[in-house]
Coordinates of C-alpha atoms and ligand atoms in Angstrom, one line a residue:
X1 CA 0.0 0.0 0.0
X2 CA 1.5 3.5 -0.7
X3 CA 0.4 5.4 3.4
X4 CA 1.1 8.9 4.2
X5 CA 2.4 9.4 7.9
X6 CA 2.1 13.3 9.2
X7 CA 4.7 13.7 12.0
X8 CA 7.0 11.1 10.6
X9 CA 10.3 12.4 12.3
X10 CA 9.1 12.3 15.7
X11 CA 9.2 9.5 18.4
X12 CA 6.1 7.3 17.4
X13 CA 6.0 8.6 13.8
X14 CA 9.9 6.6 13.4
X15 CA 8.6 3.7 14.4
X16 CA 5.7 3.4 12.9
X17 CA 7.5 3.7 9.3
X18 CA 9.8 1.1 10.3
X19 CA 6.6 -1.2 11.5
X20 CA 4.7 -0.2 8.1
X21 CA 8.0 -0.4 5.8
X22 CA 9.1 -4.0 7.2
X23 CA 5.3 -4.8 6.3
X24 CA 6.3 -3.9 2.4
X25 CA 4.6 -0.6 2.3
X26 CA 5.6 2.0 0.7
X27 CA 5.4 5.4 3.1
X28 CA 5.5 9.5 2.0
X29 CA 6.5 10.8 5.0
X30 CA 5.6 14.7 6.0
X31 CA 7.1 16.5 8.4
X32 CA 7.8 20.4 9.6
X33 CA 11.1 19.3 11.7
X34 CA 9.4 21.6 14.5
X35 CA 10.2 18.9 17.3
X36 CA 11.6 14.8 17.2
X37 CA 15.1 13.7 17.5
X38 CA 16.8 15.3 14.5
X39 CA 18.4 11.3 13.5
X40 CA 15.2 10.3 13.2
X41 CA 15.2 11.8 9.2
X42 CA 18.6 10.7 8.4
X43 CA 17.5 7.4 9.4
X44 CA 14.7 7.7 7.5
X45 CA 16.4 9.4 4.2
X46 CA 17.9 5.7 4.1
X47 CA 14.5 4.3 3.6
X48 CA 14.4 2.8 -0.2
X49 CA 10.7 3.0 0.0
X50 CA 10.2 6.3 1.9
X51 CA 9.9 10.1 0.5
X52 CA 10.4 12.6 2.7
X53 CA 8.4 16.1 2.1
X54 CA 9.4 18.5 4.4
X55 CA 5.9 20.0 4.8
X56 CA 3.7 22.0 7.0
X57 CA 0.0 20.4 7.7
X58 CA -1.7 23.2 8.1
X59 CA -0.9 24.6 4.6
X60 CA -2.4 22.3 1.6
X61 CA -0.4 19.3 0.5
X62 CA -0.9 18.4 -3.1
X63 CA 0.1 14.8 -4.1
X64 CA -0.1 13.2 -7.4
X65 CA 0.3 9.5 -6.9
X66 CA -3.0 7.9 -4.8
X67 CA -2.8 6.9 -1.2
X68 CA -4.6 4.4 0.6
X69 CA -4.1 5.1 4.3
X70 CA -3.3 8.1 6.3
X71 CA -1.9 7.9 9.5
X72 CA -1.8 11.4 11.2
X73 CA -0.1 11.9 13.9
X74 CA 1.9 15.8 13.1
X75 CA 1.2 17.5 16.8
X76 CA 3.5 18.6 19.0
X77 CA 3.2 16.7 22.0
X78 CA 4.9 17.2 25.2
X79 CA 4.0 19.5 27.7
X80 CA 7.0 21.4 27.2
X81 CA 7.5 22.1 23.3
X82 CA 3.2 22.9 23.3
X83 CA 3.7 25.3 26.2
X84 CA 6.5 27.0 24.0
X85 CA 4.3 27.4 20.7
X86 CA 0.9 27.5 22.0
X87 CA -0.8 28.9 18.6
X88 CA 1.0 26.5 16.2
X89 CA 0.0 23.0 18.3
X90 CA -3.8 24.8 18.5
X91 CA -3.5 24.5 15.0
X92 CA -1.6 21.8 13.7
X93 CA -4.9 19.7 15.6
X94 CA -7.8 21.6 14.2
X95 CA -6.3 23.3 10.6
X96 CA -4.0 20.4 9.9
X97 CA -6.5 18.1 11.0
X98 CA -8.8 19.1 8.6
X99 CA -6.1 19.2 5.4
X100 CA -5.6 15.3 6.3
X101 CA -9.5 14.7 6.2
X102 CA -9.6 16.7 2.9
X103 CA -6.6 14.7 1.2
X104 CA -8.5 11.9 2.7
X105 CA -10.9 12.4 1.1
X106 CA -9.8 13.4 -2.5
X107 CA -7.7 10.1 -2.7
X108 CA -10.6 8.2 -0.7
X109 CA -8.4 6.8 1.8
X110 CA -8.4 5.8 5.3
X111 CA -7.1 7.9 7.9
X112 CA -6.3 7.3 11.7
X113 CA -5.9 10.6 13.9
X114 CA -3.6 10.5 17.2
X115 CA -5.6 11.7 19.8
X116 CA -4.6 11.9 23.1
X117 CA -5.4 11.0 26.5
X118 CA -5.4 14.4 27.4
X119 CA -8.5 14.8 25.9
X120 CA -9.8 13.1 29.2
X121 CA -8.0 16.4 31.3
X122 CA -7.9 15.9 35.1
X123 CA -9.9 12.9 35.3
X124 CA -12.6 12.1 37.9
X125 CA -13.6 8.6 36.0
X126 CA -10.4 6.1 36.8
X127 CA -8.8 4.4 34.8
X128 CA -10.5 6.0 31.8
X129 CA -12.2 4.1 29.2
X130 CA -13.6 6.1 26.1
X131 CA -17.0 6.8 27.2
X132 CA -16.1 9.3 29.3
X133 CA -16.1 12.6 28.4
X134 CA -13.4 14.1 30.6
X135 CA -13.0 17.0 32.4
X136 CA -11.0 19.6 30.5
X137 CA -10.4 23.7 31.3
X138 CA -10.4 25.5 27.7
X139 CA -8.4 28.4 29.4
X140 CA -5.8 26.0 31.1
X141 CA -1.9 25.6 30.0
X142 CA -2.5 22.8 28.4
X143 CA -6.0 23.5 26.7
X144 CA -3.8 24.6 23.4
X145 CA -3.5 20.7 23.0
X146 CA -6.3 18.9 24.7
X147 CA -8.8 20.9 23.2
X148 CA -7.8 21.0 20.2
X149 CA -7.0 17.2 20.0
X150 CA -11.1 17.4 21.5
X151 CA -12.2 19.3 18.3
X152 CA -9.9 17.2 16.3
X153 CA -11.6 14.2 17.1
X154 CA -14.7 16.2 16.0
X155 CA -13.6 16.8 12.5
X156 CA -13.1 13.2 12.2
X157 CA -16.4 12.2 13.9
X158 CA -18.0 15.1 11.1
X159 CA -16.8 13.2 8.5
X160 CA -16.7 9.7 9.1
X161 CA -20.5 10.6 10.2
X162 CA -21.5 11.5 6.5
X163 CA -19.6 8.9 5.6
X164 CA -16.9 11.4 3.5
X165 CA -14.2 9.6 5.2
X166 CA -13.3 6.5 6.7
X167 CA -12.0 7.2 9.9
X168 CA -9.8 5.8 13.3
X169 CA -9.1 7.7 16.0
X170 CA -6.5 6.4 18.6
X171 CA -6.0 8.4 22.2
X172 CA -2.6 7.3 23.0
X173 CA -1.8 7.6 26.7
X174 CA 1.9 8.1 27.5
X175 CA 4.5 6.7 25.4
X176 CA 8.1 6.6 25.4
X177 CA 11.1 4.2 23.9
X178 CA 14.1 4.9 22.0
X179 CA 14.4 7.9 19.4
X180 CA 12.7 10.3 21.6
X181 CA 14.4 14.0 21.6
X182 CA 16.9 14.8 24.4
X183 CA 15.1 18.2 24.7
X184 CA 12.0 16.3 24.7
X185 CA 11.0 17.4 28.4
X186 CA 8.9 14.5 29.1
X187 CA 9.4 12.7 32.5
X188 CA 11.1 9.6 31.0
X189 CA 13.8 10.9 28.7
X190 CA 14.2 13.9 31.9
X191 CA 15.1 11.3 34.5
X192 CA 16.9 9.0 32.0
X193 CA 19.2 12.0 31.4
X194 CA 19.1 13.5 34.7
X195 CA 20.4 10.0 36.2
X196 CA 23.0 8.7 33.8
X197 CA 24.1 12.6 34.5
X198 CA 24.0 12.4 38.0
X199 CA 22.6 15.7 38.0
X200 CA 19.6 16.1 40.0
X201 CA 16.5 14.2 38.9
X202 CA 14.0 16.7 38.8
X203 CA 10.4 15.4 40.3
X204 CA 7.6 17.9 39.9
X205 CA 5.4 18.3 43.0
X206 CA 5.6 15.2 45.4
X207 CA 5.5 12.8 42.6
X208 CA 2.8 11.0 43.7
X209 CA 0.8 12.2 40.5
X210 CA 0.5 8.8 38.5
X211 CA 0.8 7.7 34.7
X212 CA 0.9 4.8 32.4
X213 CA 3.9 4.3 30.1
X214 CA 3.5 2.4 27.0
X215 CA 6.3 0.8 25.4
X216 CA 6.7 2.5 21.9
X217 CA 7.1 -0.8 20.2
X218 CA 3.4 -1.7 21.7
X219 CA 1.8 1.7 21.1
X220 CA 2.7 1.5 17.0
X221 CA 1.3 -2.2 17.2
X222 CA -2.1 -0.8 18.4
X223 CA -2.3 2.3 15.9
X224 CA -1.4 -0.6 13.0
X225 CA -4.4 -2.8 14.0
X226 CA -6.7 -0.2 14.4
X227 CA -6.0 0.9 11.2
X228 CA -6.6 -2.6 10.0
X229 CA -9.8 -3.0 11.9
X230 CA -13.2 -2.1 11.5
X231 CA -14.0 -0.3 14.4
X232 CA -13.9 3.6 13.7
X233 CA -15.0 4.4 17.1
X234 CA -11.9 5.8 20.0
X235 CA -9.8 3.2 21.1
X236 CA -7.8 3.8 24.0
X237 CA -4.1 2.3 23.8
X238 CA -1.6 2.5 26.4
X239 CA -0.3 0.5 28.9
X240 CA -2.6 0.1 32.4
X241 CA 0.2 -0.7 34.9
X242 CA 0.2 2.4 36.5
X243 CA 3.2 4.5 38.5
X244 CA 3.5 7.3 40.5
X245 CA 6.2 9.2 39.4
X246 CA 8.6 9.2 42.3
X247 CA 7.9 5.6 42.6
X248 CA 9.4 5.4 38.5
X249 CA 12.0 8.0 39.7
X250 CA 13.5 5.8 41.9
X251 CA 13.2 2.2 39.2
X252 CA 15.3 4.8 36.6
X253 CA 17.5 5.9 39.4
X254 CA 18.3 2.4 40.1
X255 CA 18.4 0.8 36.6
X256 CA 21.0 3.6 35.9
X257 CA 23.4 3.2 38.7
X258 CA 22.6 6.2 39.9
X259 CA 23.8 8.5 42.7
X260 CA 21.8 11.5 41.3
X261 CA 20.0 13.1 43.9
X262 CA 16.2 13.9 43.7
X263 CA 15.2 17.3 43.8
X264 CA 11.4 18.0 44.0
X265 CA 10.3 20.9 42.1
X266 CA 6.8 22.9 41.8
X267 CA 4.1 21.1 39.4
X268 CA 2.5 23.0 36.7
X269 CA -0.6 24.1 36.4
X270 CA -3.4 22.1 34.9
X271 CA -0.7 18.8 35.4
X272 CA -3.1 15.9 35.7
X273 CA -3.2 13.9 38.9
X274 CA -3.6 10.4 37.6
X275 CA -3.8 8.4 34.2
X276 CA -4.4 4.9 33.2
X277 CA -6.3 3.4 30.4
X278 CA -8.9 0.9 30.8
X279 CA -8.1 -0.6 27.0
X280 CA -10.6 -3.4 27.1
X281 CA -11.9 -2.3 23.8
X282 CA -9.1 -2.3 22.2
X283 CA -8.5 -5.9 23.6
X284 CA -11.9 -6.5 22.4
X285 CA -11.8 -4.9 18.9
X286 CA -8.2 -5.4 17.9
X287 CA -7.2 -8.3 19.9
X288 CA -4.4 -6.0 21.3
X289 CA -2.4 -5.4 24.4
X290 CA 0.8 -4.0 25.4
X291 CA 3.5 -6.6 25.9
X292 CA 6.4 -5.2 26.7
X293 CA 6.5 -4.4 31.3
X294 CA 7.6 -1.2 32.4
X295 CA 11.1 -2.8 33.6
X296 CA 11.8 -3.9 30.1
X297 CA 10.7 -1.0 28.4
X298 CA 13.2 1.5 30.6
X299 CA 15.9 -0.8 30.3
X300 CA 15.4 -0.9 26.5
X301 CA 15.4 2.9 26.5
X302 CA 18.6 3.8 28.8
X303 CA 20.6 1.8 26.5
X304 CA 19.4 3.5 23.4
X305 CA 20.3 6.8 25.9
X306 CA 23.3 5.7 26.8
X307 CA 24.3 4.9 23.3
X308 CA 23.0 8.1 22.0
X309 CA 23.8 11.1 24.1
X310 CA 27.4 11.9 24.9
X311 CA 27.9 11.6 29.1
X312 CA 30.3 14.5 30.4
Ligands
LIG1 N1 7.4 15.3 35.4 C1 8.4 15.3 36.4 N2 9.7 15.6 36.1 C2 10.1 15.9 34.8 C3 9.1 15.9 33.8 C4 7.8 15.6 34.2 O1 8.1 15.0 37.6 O2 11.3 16.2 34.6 C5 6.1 15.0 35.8 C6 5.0 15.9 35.2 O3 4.7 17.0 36.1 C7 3.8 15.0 35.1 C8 4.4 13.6 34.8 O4 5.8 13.7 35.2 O5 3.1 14.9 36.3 C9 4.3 13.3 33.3 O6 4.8 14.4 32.6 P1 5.1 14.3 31.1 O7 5.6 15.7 30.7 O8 6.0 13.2 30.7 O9 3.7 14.0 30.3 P2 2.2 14.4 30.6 O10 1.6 13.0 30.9 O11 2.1 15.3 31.8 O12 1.7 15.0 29.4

């Protein structure tokens, strides 16, 4: 199949390409470079069957060959690169949400939109499953990317609903693995770097906030059957062992051998106080579920870290 991937240089795009290229697909891949790990083009520049288009979503993409699937996942996506450029993430959701439905539809192909389980805010349902409707401030810091990851889902809902595209939406809850920037600013890379450093590993608040990490490797798994199914309803995937996050402070600490200290810092505003995915649909619908345990996962990752980042 010839599938377009929006956000193909960033931590999930990467690894989807290699999941859909080792499947014999052949992938035009669209990025603006705004954020990912900079290696992440080169390594796929080496890609026989990958063009690159350097490309921003919310301006109007022409393409002459046909496509059959769309997998569009262009956002910014961690707290800290969103905070930076508010306007652009606000629109890369809504604007280049609806340029991918459009070239959706003009080459009638399927398209799967990365939502987010931010879209569920600062939940009073837990774990969350996808018929709850969340609990989300439009004014908060982090409304420039829930909200409009909300109305994104809603352009795809619009369309799949008079049947103009044929759609899949995926809220992916936290994932992490190798590839993922070193200025990422998400708590995983952080305290990977902050250990093997043994500079202070930063904890915001008390830690006792929780999450659910998903092993990369998993999370492109799910997105690749959902595409493949029939179900064109949200499917939570993520991982439901949950962690506080001094409690996965202290596993990285440890699977580092570190001596870094742990320095507790304020928490941001709007910062969720727990996450984790009830994923029985997506059990149910895609016959998937994560495989890979948090242990695994983090040791998988600090070696690509250590490999990858020069140590002072
Ligand atoms: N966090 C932390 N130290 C860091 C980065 C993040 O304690 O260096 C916390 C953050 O406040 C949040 C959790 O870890 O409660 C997960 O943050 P992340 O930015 O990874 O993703 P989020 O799930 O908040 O989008």
């Amino acid at each position: 199949m010839n599938i377009l991937v929006s956000g193909c240089c960033g931590h999930i795009g990467c690894h989807l390409c290699a999941l859909l290229l080792s499947k014999g697909n052949s992938i035009i891949g669209i990025d603006n470079l705004s954020t990912g790990h900079p290696e992440n083009k080169t390594l796929l520049l080496e890609q026989l069957n990958l063009r690159f288009i350097e490309h921003d979503i919310c301006q109007t993409l022409s393409i002459d060959e046909h496509i059959d699937q769309i997998y569009h996942l262009a956002s910014r996506a961690s707290p800290r690169h969103y905070y930076e450029a508010p306007l652009e993430t606000a629109m890369a959701n809504s604007i280049g949400t609806l340029k991918m439905l459009e070239l959706a539809k003009e080459k009638n192909a399927r398209i799967l939109f990365a939502s987010t389980s931010e879209i569920y805010g600062n939940p009073e349902m837990h774990p969350q499953n996808e018929s709850y409707i969340g609990a989300v401030s439009p004014v908060g810091m982090r409304s420039c990317y829930s909200e409009s990851k909300r109305f994104g889902e809603t352009l795809m809902t619009i369309y799949s609903r008079s049947a103009v595209a044929d759609t899949r939406i995926a809220r992916l809850f936290n994932t992490y693995g190798p590839n993922m920037a070193f200025n990422d600013g998400r708590v995983i890379p952080n305290l990977i770097i902050n250990s093997l450093n043994n500079e202070s590993i930063t904890v915001h608040g008390k830690g006792m906030q929780t999450r659910s990490f998903c092993y990369v490797s998993d999370t492109v798994r799910g997105l690749y059957k959902l595409m493949e199914s029939d179900y064109n309803k949200p499917v939570n995937i993520g991982n439901s062992q949950e962690i506080r996050i001094l409690e996965l402070a202290n596993i990285i600490k440890k699977l580092c051998d570190s001596d870094a200290a742990i320095e507790f810092m304020e928490r941001f505003e709007d910062d969720p106080d727990k996450r984790c995915p009830d994923i029985s649909i997506a059990e149910k619908y895609l016959g998937w579920k994560p495989k890979v345990g948090l242990e695994e996962g983090l040791r998988l990752t600090i070696s690509w870290f250590k490999e990858n980042m020069m140590i002072p």
